[in-house]
mmCIF file of C-alpha atoms in Angstrom:
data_model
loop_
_atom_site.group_PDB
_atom_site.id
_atom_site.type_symbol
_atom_site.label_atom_id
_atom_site.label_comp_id
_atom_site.label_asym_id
_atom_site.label_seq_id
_atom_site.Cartn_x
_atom_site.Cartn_y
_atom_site.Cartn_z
ATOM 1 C CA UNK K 1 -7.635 24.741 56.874
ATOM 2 C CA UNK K 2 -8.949 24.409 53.276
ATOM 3 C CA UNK K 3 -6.130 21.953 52.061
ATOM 4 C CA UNK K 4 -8.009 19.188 53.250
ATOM 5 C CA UNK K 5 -11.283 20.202 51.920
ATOM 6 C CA UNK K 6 -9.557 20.826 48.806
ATOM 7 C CA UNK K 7 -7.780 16.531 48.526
ATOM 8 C CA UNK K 8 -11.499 15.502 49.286
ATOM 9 C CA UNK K 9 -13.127 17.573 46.976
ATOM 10 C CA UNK K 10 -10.261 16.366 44.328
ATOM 11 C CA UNK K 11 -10.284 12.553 45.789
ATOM 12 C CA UNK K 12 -14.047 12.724 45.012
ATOM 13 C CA UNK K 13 -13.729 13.759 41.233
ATOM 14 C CA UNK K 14 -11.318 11.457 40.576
ATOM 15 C CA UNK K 15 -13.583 8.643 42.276
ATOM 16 C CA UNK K 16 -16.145 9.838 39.986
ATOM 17 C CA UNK K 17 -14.464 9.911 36.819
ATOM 18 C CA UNK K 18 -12.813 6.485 37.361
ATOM 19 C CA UNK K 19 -16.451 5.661 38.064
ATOM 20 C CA UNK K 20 -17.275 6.892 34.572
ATOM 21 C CA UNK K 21 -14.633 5.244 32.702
ATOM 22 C CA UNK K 22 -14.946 2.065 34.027
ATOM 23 C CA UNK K 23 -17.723 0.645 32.060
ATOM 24 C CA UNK K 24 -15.967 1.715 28.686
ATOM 25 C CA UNK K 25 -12.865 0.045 29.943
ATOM 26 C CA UNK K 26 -14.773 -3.030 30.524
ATOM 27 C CA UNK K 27 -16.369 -3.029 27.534
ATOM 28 C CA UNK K 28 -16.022 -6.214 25.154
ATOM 29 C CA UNK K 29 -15.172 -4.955 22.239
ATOM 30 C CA UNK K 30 -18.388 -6.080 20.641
ATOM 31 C CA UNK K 31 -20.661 -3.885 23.098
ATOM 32 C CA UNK K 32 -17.937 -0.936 22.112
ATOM 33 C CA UNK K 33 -18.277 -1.035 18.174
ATOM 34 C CA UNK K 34 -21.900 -1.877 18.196
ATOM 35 C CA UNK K 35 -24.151 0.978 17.332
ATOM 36 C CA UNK K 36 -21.230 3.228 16.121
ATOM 37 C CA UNK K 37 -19.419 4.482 13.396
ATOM 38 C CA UNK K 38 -15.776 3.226 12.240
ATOM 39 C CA UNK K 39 -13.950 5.950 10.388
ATOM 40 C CA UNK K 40 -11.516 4.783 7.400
ATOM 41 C CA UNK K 41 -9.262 7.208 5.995
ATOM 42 C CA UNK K 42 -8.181 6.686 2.703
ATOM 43 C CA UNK K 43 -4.698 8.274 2.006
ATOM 44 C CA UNK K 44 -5.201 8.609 -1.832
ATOM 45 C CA UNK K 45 -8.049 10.237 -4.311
ATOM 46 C CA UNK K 46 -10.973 9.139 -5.122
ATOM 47 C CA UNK K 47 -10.973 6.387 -8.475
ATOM 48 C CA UNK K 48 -6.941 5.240 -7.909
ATOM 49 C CA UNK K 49 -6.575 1.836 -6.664
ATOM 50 C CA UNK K 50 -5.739 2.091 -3.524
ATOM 51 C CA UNK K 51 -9.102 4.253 -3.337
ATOM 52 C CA UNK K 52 -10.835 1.152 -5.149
ATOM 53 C CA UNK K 53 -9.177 -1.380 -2.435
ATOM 54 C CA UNK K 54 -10.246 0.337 0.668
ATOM 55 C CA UNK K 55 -13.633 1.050 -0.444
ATOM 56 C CA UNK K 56 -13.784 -2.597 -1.583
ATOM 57 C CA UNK K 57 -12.709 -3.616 1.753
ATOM 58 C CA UNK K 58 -15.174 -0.769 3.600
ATOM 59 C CA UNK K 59 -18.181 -2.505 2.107
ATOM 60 C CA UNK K 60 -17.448 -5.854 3.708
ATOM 61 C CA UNK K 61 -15.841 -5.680 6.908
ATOM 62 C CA UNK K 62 -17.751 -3.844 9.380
ATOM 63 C CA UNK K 63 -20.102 -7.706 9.550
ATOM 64 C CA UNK K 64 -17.029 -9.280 10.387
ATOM 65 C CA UNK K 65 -15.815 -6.300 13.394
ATOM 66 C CA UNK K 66 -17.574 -7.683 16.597
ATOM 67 C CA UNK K 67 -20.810 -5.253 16.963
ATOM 68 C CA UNK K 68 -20.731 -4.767 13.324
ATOM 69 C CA UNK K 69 -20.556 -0.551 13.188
ATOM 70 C CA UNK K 70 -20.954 0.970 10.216
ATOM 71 C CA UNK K 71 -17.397 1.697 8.044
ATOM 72 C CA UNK K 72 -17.743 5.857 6.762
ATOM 73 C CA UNK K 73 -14.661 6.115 4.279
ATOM 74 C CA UNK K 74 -13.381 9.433 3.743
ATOM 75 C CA UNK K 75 -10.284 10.651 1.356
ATOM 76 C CA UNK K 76 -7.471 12.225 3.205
ATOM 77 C CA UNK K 77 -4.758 12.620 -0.194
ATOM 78 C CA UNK K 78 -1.515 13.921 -0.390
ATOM 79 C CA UNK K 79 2.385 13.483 -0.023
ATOM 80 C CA UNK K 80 2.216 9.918 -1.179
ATOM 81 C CA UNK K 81 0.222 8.805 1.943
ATOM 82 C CA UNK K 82 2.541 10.977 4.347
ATOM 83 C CA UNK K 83 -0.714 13.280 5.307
ATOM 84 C CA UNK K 84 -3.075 10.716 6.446
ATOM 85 C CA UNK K 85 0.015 8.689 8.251
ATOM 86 C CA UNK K 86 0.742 11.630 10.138
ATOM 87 C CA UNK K 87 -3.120 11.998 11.008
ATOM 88 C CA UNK K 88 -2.831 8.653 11.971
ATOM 89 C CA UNK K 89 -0.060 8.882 14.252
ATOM 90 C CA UNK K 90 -0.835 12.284 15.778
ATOM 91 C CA UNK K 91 -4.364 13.503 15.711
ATOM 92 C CA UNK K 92 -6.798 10.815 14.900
ATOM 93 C CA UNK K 93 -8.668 8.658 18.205
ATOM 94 C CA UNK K 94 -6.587 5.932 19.838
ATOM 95 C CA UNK K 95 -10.511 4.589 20.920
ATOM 96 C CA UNK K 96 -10.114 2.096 17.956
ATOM 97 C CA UNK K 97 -12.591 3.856 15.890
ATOM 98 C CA UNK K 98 -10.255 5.129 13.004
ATOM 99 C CA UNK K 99 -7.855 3.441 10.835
ATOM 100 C CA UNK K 100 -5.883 4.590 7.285
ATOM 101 C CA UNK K 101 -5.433 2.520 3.928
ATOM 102 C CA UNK K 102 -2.259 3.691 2.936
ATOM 103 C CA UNK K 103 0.342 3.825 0.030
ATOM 104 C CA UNK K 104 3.075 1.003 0.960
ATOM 105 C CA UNK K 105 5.636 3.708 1.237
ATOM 106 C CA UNK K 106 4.409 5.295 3.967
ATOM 107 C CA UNK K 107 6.079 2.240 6.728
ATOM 108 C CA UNK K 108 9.569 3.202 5.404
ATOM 109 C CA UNK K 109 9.161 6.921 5.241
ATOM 110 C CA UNK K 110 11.216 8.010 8.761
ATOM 111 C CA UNK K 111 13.268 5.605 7.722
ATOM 112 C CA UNK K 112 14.637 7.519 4.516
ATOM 113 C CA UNK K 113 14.996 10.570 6.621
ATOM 114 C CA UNK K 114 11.771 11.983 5.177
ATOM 115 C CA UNK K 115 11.315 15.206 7.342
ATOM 116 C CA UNK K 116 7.599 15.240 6.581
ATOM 117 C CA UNK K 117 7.090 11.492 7.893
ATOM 118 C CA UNK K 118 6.463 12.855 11.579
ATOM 119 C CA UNK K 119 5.943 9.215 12.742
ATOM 120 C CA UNK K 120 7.011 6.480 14.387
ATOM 121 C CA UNK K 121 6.161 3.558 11.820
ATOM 122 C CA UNK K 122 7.540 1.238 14.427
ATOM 123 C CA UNK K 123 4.613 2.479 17.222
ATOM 124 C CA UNK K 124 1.683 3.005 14.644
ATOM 125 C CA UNK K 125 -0.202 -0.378 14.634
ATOM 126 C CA UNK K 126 -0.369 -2.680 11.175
ATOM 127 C CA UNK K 127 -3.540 -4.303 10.485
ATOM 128 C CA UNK K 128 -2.246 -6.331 7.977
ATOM 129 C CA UNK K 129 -2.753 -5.480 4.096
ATOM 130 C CA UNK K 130 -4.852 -7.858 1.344
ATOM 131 C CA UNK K 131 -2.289 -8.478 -0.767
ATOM 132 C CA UNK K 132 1.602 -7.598 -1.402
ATOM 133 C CA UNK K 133 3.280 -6.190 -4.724
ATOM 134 C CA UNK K 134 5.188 -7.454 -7.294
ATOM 135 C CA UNK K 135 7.565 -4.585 -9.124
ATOM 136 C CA UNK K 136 8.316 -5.043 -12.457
ATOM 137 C CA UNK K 137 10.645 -3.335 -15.063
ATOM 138 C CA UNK K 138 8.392 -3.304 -17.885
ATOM 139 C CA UNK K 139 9.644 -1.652 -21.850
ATOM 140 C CA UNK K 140 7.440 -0.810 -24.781
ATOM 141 C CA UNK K 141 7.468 -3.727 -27.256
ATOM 142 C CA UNK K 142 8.902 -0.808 -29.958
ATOM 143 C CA UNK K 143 11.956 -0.408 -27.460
ATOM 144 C CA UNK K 144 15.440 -1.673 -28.797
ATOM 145 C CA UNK K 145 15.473 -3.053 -25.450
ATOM 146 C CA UNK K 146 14.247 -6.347 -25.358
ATOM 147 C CA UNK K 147 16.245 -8.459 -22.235
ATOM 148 C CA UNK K 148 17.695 -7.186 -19.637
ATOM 149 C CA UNK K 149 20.565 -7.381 -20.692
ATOM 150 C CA UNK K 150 19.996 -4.603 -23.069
ATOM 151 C CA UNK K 151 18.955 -2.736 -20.290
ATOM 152 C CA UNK K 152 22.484 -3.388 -18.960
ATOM 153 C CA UNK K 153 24.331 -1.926 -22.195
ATOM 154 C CA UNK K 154 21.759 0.545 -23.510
ATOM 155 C CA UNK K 155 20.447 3.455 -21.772
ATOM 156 C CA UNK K 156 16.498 3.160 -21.254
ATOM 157 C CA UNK K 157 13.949 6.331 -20.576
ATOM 158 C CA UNK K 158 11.653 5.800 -17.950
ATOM 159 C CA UNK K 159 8.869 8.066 -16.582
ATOM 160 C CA UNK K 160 8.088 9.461 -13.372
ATOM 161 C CA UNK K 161 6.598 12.420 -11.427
ATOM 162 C CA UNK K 162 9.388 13.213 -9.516
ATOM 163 C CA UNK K 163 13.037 12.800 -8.676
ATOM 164 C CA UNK K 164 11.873 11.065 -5.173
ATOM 165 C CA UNK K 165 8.898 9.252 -6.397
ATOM 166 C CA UNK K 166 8.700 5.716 -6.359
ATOM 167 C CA UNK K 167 9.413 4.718 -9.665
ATOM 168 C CA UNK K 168 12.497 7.137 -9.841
ATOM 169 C CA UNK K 169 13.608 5.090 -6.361
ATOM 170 C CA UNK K 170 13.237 1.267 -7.762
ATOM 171 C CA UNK K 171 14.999 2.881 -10.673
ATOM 172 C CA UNK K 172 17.752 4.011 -9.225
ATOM 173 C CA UNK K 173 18.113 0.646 -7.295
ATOM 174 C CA UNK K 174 18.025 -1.461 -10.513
ATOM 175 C CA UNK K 175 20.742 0.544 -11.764
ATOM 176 C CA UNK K 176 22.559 0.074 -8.297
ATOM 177 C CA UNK K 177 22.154 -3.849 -7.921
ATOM 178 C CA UNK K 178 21.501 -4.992 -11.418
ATOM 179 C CA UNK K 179 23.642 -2.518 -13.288
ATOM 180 C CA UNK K 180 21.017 -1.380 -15.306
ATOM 181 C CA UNK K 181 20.817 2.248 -17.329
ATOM 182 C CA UNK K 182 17.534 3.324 -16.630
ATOM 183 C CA UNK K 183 17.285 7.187 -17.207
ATOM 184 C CA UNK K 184 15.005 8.713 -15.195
ATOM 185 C CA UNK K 185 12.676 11.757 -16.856
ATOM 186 C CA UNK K 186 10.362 12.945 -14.404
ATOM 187 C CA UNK K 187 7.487 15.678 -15.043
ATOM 188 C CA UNK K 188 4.855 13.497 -15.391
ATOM 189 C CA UNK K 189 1.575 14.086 -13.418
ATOM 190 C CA UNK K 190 0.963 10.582 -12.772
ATOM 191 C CA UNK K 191 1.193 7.105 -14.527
ATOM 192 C CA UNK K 192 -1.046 7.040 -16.813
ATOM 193 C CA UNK K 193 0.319 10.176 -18.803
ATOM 194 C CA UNK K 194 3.829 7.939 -18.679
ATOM 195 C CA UNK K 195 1.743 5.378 -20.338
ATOM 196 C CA UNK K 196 0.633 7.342 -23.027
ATOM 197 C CA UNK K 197 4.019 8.513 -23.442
ATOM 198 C CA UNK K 198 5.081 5.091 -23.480
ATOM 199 C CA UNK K 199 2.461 4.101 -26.044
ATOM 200 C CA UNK K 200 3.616 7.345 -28.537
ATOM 201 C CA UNK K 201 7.430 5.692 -28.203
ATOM 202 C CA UNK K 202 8.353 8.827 -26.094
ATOM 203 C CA UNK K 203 9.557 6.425 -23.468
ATOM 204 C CA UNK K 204 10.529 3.242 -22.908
ATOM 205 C CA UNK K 205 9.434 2.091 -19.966
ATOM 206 C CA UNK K 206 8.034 3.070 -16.283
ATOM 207 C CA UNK K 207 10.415 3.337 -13.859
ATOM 208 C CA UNK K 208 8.028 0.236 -11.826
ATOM 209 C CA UNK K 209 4.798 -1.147 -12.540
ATOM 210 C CA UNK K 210 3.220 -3.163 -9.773
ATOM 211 C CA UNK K 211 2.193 -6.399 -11.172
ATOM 212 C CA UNK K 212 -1.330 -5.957 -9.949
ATOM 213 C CA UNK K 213 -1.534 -2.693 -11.712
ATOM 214 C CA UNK K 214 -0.819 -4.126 -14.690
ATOM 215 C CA UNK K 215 -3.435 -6.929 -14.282
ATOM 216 C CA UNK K 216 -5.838 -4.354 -13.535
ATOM 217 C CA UNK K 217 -5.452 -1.815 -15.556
ATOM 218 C CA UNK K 218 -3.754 -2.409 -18.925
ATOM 219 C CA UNK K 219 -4.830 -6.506 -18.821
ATOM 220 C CA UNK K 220 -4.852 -5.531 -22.640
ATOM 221 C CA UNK K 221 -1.227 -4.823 -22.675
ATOM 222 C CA UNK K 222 -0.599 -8.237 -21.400
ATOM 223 C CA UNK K 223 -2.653 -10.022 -23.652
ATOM 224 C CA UNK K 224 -1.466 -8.243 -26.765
ATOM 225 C CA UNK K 225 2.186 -8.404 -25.778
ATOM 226 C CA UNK K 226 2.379 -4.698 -26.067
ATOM 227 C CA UNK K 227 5.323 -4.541 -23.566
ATOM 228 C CA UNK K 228 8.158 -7.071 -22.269
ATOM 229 C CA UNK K 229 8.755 -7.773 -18.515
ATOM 230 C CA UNK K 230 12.471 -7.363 -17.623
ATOM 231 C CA UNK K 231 13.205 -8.253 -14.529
ATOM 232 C CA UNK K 232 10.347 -8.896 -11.042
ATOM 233 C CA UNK K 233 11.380 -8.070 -7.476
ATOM 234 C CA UNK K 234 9.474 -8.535 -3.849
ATOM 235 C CA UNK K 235 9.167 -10.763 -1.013
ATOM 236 C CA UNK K 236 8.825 -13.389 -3.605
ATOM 237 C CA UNK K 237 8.818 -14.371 -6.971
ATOM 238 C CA UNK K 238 5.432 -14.140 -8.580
ATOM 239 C CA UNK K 239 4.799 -17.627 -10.395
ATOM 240 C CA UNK K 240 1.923 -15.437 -12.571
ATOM 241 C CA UNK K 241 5.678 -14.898 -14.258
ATOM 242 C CA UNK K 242 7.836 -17.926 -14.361
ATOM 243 C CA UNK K 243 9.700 -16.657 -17.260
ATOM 244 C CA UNK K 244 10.627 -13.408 -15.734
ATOM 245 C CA UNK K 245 13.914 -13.402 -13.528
ATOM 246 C CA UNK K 246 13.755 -12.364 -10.384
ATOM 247 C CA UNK K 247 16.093 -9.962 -9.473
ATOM 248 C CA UNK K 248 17.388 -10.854 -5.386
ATOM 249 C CA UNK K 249 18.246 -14.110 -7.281
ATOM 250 C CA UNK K 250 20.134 -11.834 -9.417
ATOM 251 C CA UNK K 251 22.800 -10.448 -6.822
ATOM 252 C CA UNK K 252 25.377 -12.562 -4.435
ATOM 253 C CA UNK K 253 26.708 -10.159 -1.996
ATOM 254 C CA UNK K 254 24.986 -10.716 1.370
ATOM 255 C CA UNK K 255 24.671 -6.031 1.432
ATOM 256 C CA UNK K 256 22.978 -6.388 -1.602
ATOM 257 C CA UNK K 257 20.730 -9.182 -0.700
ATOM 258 C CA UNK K 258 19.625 -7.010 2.330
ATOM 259 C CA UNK K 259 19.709 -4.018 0.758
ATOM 260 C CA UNK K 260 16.905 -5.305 -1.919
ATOM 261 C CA UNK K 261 15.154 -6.878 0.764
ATOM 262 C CA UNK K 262 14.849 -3.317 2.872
ATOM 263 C CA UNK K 263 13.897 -1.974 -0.608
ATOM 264 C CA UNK K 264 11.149 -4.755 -1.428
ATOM 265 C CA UNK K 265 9.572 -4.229 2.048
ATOM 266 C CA UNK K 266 7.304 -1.596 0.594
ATOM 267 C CA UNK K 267 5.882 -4.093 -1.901
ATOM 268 C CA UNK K 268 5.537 -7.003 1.016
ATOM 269 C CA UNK K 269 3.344 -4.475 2.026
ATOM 270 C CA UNK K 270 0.888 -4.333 -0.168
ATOM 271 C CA UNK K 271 -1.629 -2.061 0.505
ATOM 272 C CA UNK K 272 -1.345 -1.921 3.928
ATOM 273 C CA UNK K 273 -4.134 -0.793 6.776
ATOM 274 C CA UNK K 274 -2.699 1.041 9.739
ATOM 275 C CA UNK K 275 -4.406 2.349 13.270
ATOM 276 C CA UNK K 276 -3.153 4.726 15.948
ATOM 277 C CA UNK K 277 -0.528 3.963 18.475
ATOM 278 C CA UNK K 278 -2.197 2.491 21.643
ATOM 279 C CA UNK K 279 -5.235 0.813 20.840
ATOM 280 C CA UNK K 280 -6.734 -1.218 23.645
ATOM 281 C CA UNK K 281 -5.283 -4.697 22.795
ATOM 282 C CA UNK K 282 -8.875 -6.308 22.405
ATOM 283 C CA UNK K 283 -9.782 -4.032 19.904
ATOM 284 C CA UNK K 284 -6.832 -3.973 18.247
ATOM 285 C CA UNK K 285 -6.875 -7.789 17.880
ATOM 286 C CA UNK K 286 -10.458 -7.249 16.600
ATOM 287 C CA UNK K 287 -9.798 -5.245 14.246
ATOM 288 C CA UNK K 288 -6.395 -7.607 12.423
ATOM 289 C CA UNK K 289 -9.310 -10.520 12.840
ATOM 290 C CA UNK K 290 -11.920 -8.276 11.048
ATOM 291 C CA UNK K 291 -9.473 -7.497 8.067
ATOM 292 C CA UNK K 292 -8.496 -10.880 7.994
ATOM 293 C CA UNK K 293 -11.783 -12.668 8.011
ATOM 294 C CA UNK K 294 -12.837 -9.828 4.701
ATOM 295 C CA UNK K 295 -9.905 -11.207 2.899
ATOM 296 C CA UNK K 296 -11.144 -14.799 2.963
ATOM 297 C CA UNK K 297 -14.883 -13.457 2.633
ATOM 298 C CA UNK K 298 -16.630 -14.710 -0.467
ATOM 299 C CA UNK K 299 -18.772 -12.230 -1.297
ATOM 300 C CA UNK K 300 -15.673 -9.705 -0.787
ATOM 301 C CA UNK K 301 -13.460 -12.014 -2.962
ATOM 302 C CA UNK K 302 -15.928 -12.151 -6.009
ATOM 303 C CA UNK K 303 -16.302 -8.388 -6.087
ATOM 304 C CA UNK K 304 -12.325 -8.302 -5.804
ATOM 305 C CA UNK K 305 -12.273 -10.265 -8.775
ATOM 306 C CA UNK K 306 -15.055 -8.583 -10.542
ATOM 307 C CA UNK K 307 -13.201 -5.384 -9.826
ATOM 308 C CA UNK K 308 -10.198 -7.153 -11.137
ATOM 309 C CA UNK K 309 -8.335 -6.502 -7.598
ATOM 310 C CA UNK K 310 -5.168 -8.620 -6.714
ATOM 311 C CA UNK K 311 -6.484 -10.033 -2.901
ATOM 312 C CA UNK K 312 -4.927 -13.152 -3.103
ATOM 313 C CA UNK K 313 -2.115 -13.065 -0.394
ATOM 314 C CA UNK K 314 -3.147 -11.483 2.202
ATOM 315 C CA UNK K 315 -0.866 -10.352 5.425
ATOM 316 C CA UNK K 316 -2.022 -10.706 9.070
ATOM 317 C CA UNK K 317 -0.942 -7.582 11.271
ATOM 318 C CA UNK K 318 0.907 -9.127 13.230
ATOM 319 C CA UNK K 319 3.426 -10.173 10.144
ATOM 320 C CA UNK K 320 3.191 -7.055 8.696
ATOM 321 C CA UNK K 321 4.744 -5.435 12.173
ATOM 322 C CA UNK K 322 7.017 -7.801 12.102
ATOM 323 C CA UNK K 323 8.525 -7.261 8.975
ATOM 324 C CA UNK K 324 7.967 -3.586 9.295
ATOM 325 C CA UNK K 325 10.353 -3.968 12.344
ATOM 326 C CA UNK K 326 12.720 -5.895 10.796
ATOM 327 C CA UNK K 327 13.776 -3.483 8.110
ATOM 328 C CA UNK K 328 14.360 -0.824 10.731
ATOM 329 C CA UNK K 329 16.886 -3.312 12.445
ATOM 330 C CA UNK K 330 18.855 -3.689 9.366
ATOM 331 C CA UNK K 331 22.636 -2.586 9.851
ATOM 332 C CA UNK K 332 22.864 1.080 9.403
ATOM 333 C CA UNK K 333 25.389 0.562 6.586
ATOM 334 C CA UNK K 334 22.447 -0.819 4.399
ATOM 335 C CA UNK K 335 19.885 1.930 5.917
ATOM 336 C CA UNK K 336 22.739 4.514 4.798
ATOM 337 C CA UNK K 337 23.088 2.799 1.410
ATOM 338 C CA UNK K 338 19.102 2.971 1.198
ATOM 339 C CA UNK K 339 18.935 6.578 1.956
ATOM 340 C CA UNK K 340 21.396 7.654 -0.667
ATOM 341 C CA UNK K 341 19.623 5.769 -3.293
ATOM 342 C CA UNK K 342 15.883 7.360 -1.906
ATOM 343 C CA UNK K 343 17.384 10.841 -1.681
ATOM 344 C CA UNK K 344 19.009 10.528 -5.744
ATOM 345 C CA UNK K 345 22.641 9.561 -4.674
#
């Protein structure tokens, strides 16, 4: 006799919580964000670049989500981005109201059989990123090396923090594709101590130096010709350096072509912006409009360029899921090449 009491008394409930929902469902995504908070996680420490960046873009882009919230930024460091990602993917609010800047590594991650990339990169949604990268194989202007060919005969010291770390990866793929003999000596808490190392004649060279670090950061390198510029590699070549070759242009075999493409996705991905899995697609398309429409801003461009930030390609989400996608449809003979050269083979 009290089954029936029971459905009502459940039928009712749910009547009432669908009742409650509703409005937020039918919410424009204007009346959602306006009045609240939008959380941005920054997957680095405070004073790097990528810290810089996000901040940069923080300051300008909640006038340009509809409702214009307020953007908090908080630091979320460790594992090369992995951390925050996984935040991302698992724990944070699929609401719209939290996003990550993250390192560029952090797409390709599962991909490499990285067991503490607990992610789907292919199900996490891209917002799109300011800019992309341009690696570089840089040597101290002291170095015996001075072409890459030398590179090719002689072996070359590089720095790096670890055997997995990024520089010791493009290293280990210029020796793969170009031939180079870039020895890798890893220890090094971070770049900068590399640099110095460089700078004593300790090293030769980085294992990769984004472009826009350089520019950034040691503009006074560039300008005193206190290194040489080997070889570039991304998604394109960067006509800041028309002298430089450009190493894709470098191979002929259609595995190797791919292979440096899958490798250079990273860099097409710039500093990259990245939101939960499931969004509502309004906000979602709110949000890839809001990033967009900072990038082109022109108060948010001058302080870019007073901060000396490289913002001058910028990638809409949708492209940047695209290509994210793409990589993880390569044939599994590259991907198996790929991981052998991430995991030091």
């Amino acid at each position: 006799m009290m089954k029936p009491a029971c459905a009502r008394l459940r039928t009712t409930f749910t009547v009432l919580a669908l009742a409650a929902v509703a409005p937020a469902l039918a919410q424009t995504p204007a009346e959602f964000y306006r009045g609240k908070n939008v959380n941005m996680i920054i997957s680095s420490s405070p004073g790097g670049g990528y810290d810089i960046l996000s901040r940069t873009v923080a300051r300008h882009l909640g006038k340009h989500i509809p409702g214009n919230p307020n953007v908090i930024v908080r630091n979320m460091p460790g594992a090369g981005g992995i951390i925050a990602t996984n935040h991302i993917y698992k724990a944070a609010s699929r609401d719209g109201l939290t996003f990550a800047g993250v390192q560029n590594n952090t797409p390709f991650e599962p991909l490499l059989g990285t067991k503490e990339a607990d992610y789907d990169a292919t199900k996490l949604n891209w917002l799109g990123t300011p800019s992309v990268e341009t690696g570089t194989l840089i040597v101290w202007h002291t170095s015996p090396i001075q072409t890459l060919e030398d590179a090719r005969r002689m072996e070359m010291t590089a720095g790096a923090s670890g055997a997995n770390s990024t520089p010791s990866f493009f290293a280990r793929l210029l020796n793969e594709l170009l031939g180079t003999k870039i020895k890798v000596i890893v220890g090094f808490p971070g770049q900068n101590e590399a640099y110095i190392a460089m700078e004593r004649g300790e090293l030769d060279s980085y294992g990769v130096t984004f472009w826009s670090s350089l520019t950034s950061t040691k503009q006074h390198w560039i300008k005193d010709k206190k290194i040489r510029i080997l070889v570039q590699y991304g998604p394109e070549k960067d006509m800041a350096l028309p002298d430089v070759p450009y190493g894709p242009d470098l191979v002929t075999k259609e595995d190797d072509k791919l292979l440096f493409e899958a490798s250079y996705a990273q860099l097409a991905a710039g500093r990259p912006f990245v939101a939960p899995p499931d969004i509502p697609a309004d906000r979602l398309a709110a949000l890839r409009k809001a990033m967009l429409d900072t990038y082109a801003d022109k108060e948010f461009l001058a302080e870019a360029e007073k901060l000396q930030l490289q913002v001058d390609k910028p990638t809409s989400g949708e492209k940047l899921q695209a290509q994210i996608g793409r990589v993880y449809q390569m044939p599994q003979r590259v991907i198996d090449r790929l991981r052998r050269i991430a995991q030091g083979g």
